[in-house]
């Protein structure tokens, strides 16, 4: 299978400054991620509330004025997480 690679994106990935923002989060690791940010499991009642909290966190991150291509090379998100 042939793959078309965008030369500009490849160059940026190889030599650009910044990092990959891994904002993907599965249900299994979400409670631990929230706890690392000070959100205890007692602060949400179910998975829906837990995912609402992680969604709010992602939204704050990506809407930050410093979340730009000057610092971010790319972002990883699961489908349907934003």
mmCIF file with all atom_site columns, C-alpha atoms in Angstrom:
data_model
loop_
_atom_site.group_PDB
_atom_site.id
_atom_site.type_symbol
_atom_site.label_atom_id
_atom_site.label_alt_id
_atom_site.label_comp_id
_atom_site.label_asym_id
_atom_site.label_entity_id
_atom_site.label_seq_id
_atom_site.pdbx_PDB_ins_code
_atom_site.Cartn_x
_atom_site.Cartn_y
_atom_site.Cartn_z
_atom_site.occupancy
_atom_site.B_iso_or_equiv
_atom_site.pdbx_formal_charge
_atom_site.auth_seq_id
_atom_site.auth_comp_id
_atom_site.auth_asym_id
_atom_site.auth_atom_id
_atom_site.pdbx_PDB_model_num
ATOM 1  C CA . UNK A 1 1  ? 0.000   0.000  0.000  1.00 0.00 ? 1  UNK A CA 1
ATOM 2  C CA . UNK A 1 2  ? 1.418   3.378  -0.969 1.00 0.00 ? 2  UNK A CA 1
ATOM 3  C CA . UNK A 1 3  ? 1.541   6.109  1.628  1.00 0.00 ? 3  UNK A CA 1
ATOM 4  C CA . UNK A 1 4  ? 1.507   9.766  0.742  1.00 0.00 ? 4  UNK A CA 1
ATOM 5  C CA . UNK A 1 5  ? 3.499   11.768 3.258  1.00 0.00 ? 5  UNK A CA 1
ATOM 6  C CA . UNK A 1 6  ? 3.157   15.511 3.515  1.00 0.00 ? 6  UNK A CA 1
ATOM 7  C CA . UNK A 1 7  ? 6.772   16.726 3.196  1.00 0.00 ? 7  UNK A CA 1
ATOM 8  C CA . UNK A 1 8  ? 6.191   19.807 5.359  1.00 0.00 ? 8  UNK A CA 1
ATOM 9  C CA . UNK A 1 9  ? 4.643   17.727 8.161  1.00 0.00 ? 9  UNK A CA 1
ATOM 10 C CA . UNK A 1 10 ? 7.464   15.171 7.951  1.00 0.00 ? 10 UNK A CA 1
ATOM 11 C CA . UNK A 1 11 ? 10.104  17.894 8.222  1.00 0.00 ? 11 UNK A CA 1
ATOM 12 C CA . UNK A 1 12 ? 8.321   19.427 11.206 1.00 0.00 ? 12 UNK A CA 1
ATOM 13 C CA . UNK A 1 13 ? 8.100   16.032 12.936 1.00 0.00 ? 13 UNK A CA 1
ATOM 14 C CA . UNK A 1 14 ? 11.787  15.358 12.298 1.00 0.00 ? 14 UNK A CA 1
ATOM 15 C CA . UNK A 1 15 ? 13.245  18.722 13.210 1.00 0.00 ? 15 UNK A CA 1
ATOM 16 C CA . UNK A 1 16 ? 10.561  20.911 14.762 1.00 0.00 ? 16 UNK A CA 1
ATOM 17 C CA . UNK A 1 17 ? 10.567  22.071 18.352 1.00 0.00 ? 17 UNK A CA 1
ATOM 18 C CA . UNK A 1 18 ? 7.692   21.090 20.565 1.00 0.00 ? 18 UNK A CA 1
ATOM 19 C CA . UNK A 1 19 ? 5.955   17.934 21.623 1.00 0.00 ? 19 UNK A CA 1
ATOM 20 C CA . UNK A 1 20 ? 3.132   15.591 20.754 1.00 0.00 ? 20 UNK A CA 1
ATOM 21 C CA . UNK A 1 21 ? 0.159   16.302 23.003 1.00 0.00 ? 21 UNK A CA 1
ATOM 22 C CA . UNK A 1 22 ? -1.172  12.858 23.900 1.00 0.00 ? 22 UNK A CA 1
ATOM 23 C CA . UNK A 1 23 ? -4.718  13.711 24.922 1.00 0.00 ? 23 UNK A CA 1
ATOM 24 C CA . UNK A 1 24 ? -6.079  10.234 24.312 1.00 0.00 ? 24 UNK A CA 1
ATOM 25 C CA . UNK A 1 25 ? -7.520  8.639  27.405 1.00 0.00 ? 25 UNK A CA 1
ATOM 26 C CA . UNK A 1 26 ? -9.153  5.265  27.770 1.00 0.00 ? 26 UNK A CA 1
ATOM 27 C CA . UNK A 1 27 ? -11.574 4.409  30.541 1.00 0.00 ? 27 UNK A CA 1
ATOM 28 C CA . UNK A 1 28 ? -9.005  2.250  32.298 1.00 0.00 ? 28 UNK A CA 1
ATOM 29 C CA . UNK A 1 29 ? -6.462  5.006  32.808 1.00 0.00 ? 29 UNK A CA 1
ATOM 30 C CA . UNK A 1 30 ? -8.806  7.955  33.264 1.00 0.00 ? 30 UNK A CA 1
ATOM 31 C CA . UNK A 1 31 ? -9.293  7.610  37.058 1.00 0.00 ? 31 UNK A CA 1
ATOM 32 C CA . UNK A 1 32 ? -5.518  7.567  37.559 1.00 0.00 ? 32 UNK A CA 1
ATOM 33 C CA . UNK A 1 33 ? -5.009  10.565 35.263 1.00 0.00 ? 33 UNK A CA 1
ATOM 34 C CA . UNK A 1 34 ? -7.673  12.548 37.104 1.00 0.00 ? 34 UNK A CA 1
ATOM 35 C CA . UNK A 1 35 ? -6.189  11.601 40.479 1.00 0.00 ? 35 UNK A CA 1
ATOM 36 C CA . UNK A 1 36 ? -2.760  12.855 39.351 1.00 0.00 ? 36 UNK A CA 1
ATOM 37 C CA . UNK A 1 37 ? -4.457  16.220 38.756 1.00 0.00 ? 37 UNK A CA 1
ATOM 38 C CA . UNK A 1 38 ? -6.087  16.203 42.190 1.00 0.00 ? 38 UNK A CA 1
ATOM 39 C CA . UNK A 1 39 ? -9.526  14.846 41.262 1.00 0.00 ? 39 UNK A CA 1
ATOM 40 C CA . UNK A 1 40 ? -10.480 12.027 43.625 1.00 0.00 ? 40 UNK A CA 1
ATOM 41 C CA . UNK A 1 41 ? -12.787 9.189  42.558 1.00 0.00 ? 41 UNK A CA 1
ATOM 42 C CA . UNK A 1 42 ? -15.310 10.405 45.143 1.00 0.00 ? 42 UNK A CA 1
ATOM 43 C CA . UNK A 1 43 ? -15.803 13.559 43.053 1.00 0.00 ? 43 UNK A CA 1
ATOM 44 C CA . UNK A 1 44 ? -17.717 11.716 40.318 1.00 0.00 ? 44 UNK A CA 1
ATOM 45 C CA . UNK A 1 45 ? -20.458 9.093  40.565 1.00 0.00 ? 45 UNK A CA 1
ATOM 46 C CA . UNK A 1 46 ? -20.108 7.162  37.315 1.00 0.00 ? 46 UNK A CA 1
ATOM 47 C CA . UNK A 1 47 ? -18.217 6.827  34.038 1.00 0.00 ? 47 UNK A CA 1
ATOM 48 C CA . UNK A 1 48 ? -20.255 9.569  32.370 1.00 0.00 ? 48 UNK A CA 1
ATOM 49 C CA . UNK A 1 49 ? -19.274 12.097 35.041 1.00 0.00 ? 49 UNK A CA 1
ATOM 50 C CA . UNK A 1 50 ? -15.664 10.878 34.938 1.00 0.00 ? 50 UNK A CA 1
ATOM 51 C CA . UNK A 1 51 ? -15.485 11.358 31.171 1.00 0.00 ? 51 UNK A CA 1
ATOM 52 C CA . UNK A 1 52 ? -17.126 14.788 31.497 1.00 0.00 ? 52 UNK A CA 1
ATOM 53 C CA . UNK A 1 53 ? -14.279 15.794 33.822 1.00 0.00 ? 53 UNK A CA 1
ATOM 54 C CA . UNK A 1 54 ? -11.578 14.521 31.475 1.00 0.00 ? 54 UNK A CA 1
ATOM 55 C CA . UNK A 1 55 ? -13.348 16.237 28.549 1.00 0.00 ? 55 UNK A CA 1
ATOM 56 C CA . UNK A 1 56 ? -13.338 19.527 30.474 1.00 0.00 ? 56 UNK A CA 1
ATOM 57 C CA . UNK A 1 57 ? -9.617  19.080 31.103 1.00 0.00 ? 57 UNK A CA 1
ATOM 58 C CA . UNK A 1 58 ? -8.923  18.432 27.407 1.00 0.00 ? 58 UNK A CA 1
ATOM 59 C CA . UNK A 1 59 ? -11.035 21.435 26.441 1.00 0.00 ? 59 UNK A CA 1
ATOM 60 C CA . UNK A 1 60 ? -9.053  23.708 28.776 1.00 0.00 ? 60 UNK A CA 1
ATOM 61 C CA . UNK A 1 61 ? -5.793  22.405 27.312 1.00 0.00 ? 61 UNK A CA 1
ATOM 62 C CA . UNK A 1 62 ? -6.659  22.804 23.636 1.00 0.00 ? 62 UNK A CA 1
ATOM 63 C CA . UNK A 1 63 ? -8.346  26.184 24.096 1.00 0.00 ? 63 UNK A CA 1
ATOM 64 C CA . UNK A 1 64 ? -5.342  27.614 25.942 1.00 0.00 ? 64 UNK A CA 1
ATOM 65 C CA . UNK A 1 65 ? -3.687  30.469 24.061 1.00 0.00 ? 65 UNK A CA 1
ATOM 66 C CA . UNK A 1 66 ? -0.329  28.673 24.391 1.00 0.00 ? 66 UNK A CA 1
ATOM 67 C CA . UNK A 1 67 ? -1.607  25.498 22.680 1.00 0.00 ? 67 UNK A CA 1
ATOM 68 C CA . UNK A 1 68 ? -0.245  26.504 19.277 1.00 0.00 ? 68 UNK A CA 1
ATOM 69 C CA . UNK A 1 69 ? 1.983   25.109 16.570 1.00 0.00 ? 69 UNK A CA 1
ATOM 70 C CA . UNK A 1 70 ? 4.868   27.011 18.153 1.00 0.00 ? 70 UNK A CA 1
ATOM 71 C CA . UNK A 1 71 ? 4.833   24.463 21.002 1.00 0.00 ? 71 UNK A CA 1
ATOM 72 C CA . UNK A 1 72 ? 2.767   21.532 19.731 1.00 0.00 ? 72 UNK A CA 1
ATOM 73 C CA . UNK A 1 73 ? 3.899   19.324 16.845 1.00 0.00 ? 73 UNK A CA 1
ATOM 74 C CA . UNK A 1 74 ? 0.707   17.283 16.901 1.00 0.00 ? 74 UNK A CA 1
ATOM 75 C CA . UNK A 1 75 ? -2.039  15.926 19.122 1.00 0.00 ? 75 UNK A CA 1
ATOM 76 C CA . UNK A 1 76 ? -3.345  12.420 19.709 1.00 0.00 ? 76 UNK A CA 1
ATOM 77 C CA . UNK A 1 77 ? -7.041  11.983 20.469 1.00 0.00 ? 77 UNK A CA 1
ATOM 78 C CA . UNK A 1 78 ? -9.322  8.966  20.433 1.00 0.00 ? 78 UNK A CA 1
ATOM 79 C CA . UNK A 1 79 ? -12.231 9.197  18.025 1.00 0.00 ? 79 UNK A CA 1
ATOM 80 C CA . UNK A 1 80 ? -15.265 10.897 19.577 1.00 0.00 ? 80 UNK A CA 1
ATOM 81 C CA . UNK A 1 81 ? -13.330 12.310 22.548 1.00 0.00 ? 81 UNK A CA 1
ATOM 82 C CA . UNK A 1 82 ? -13.789 15.982 21.721 1.00 0.00 ? 82 UNK A CA 1
#
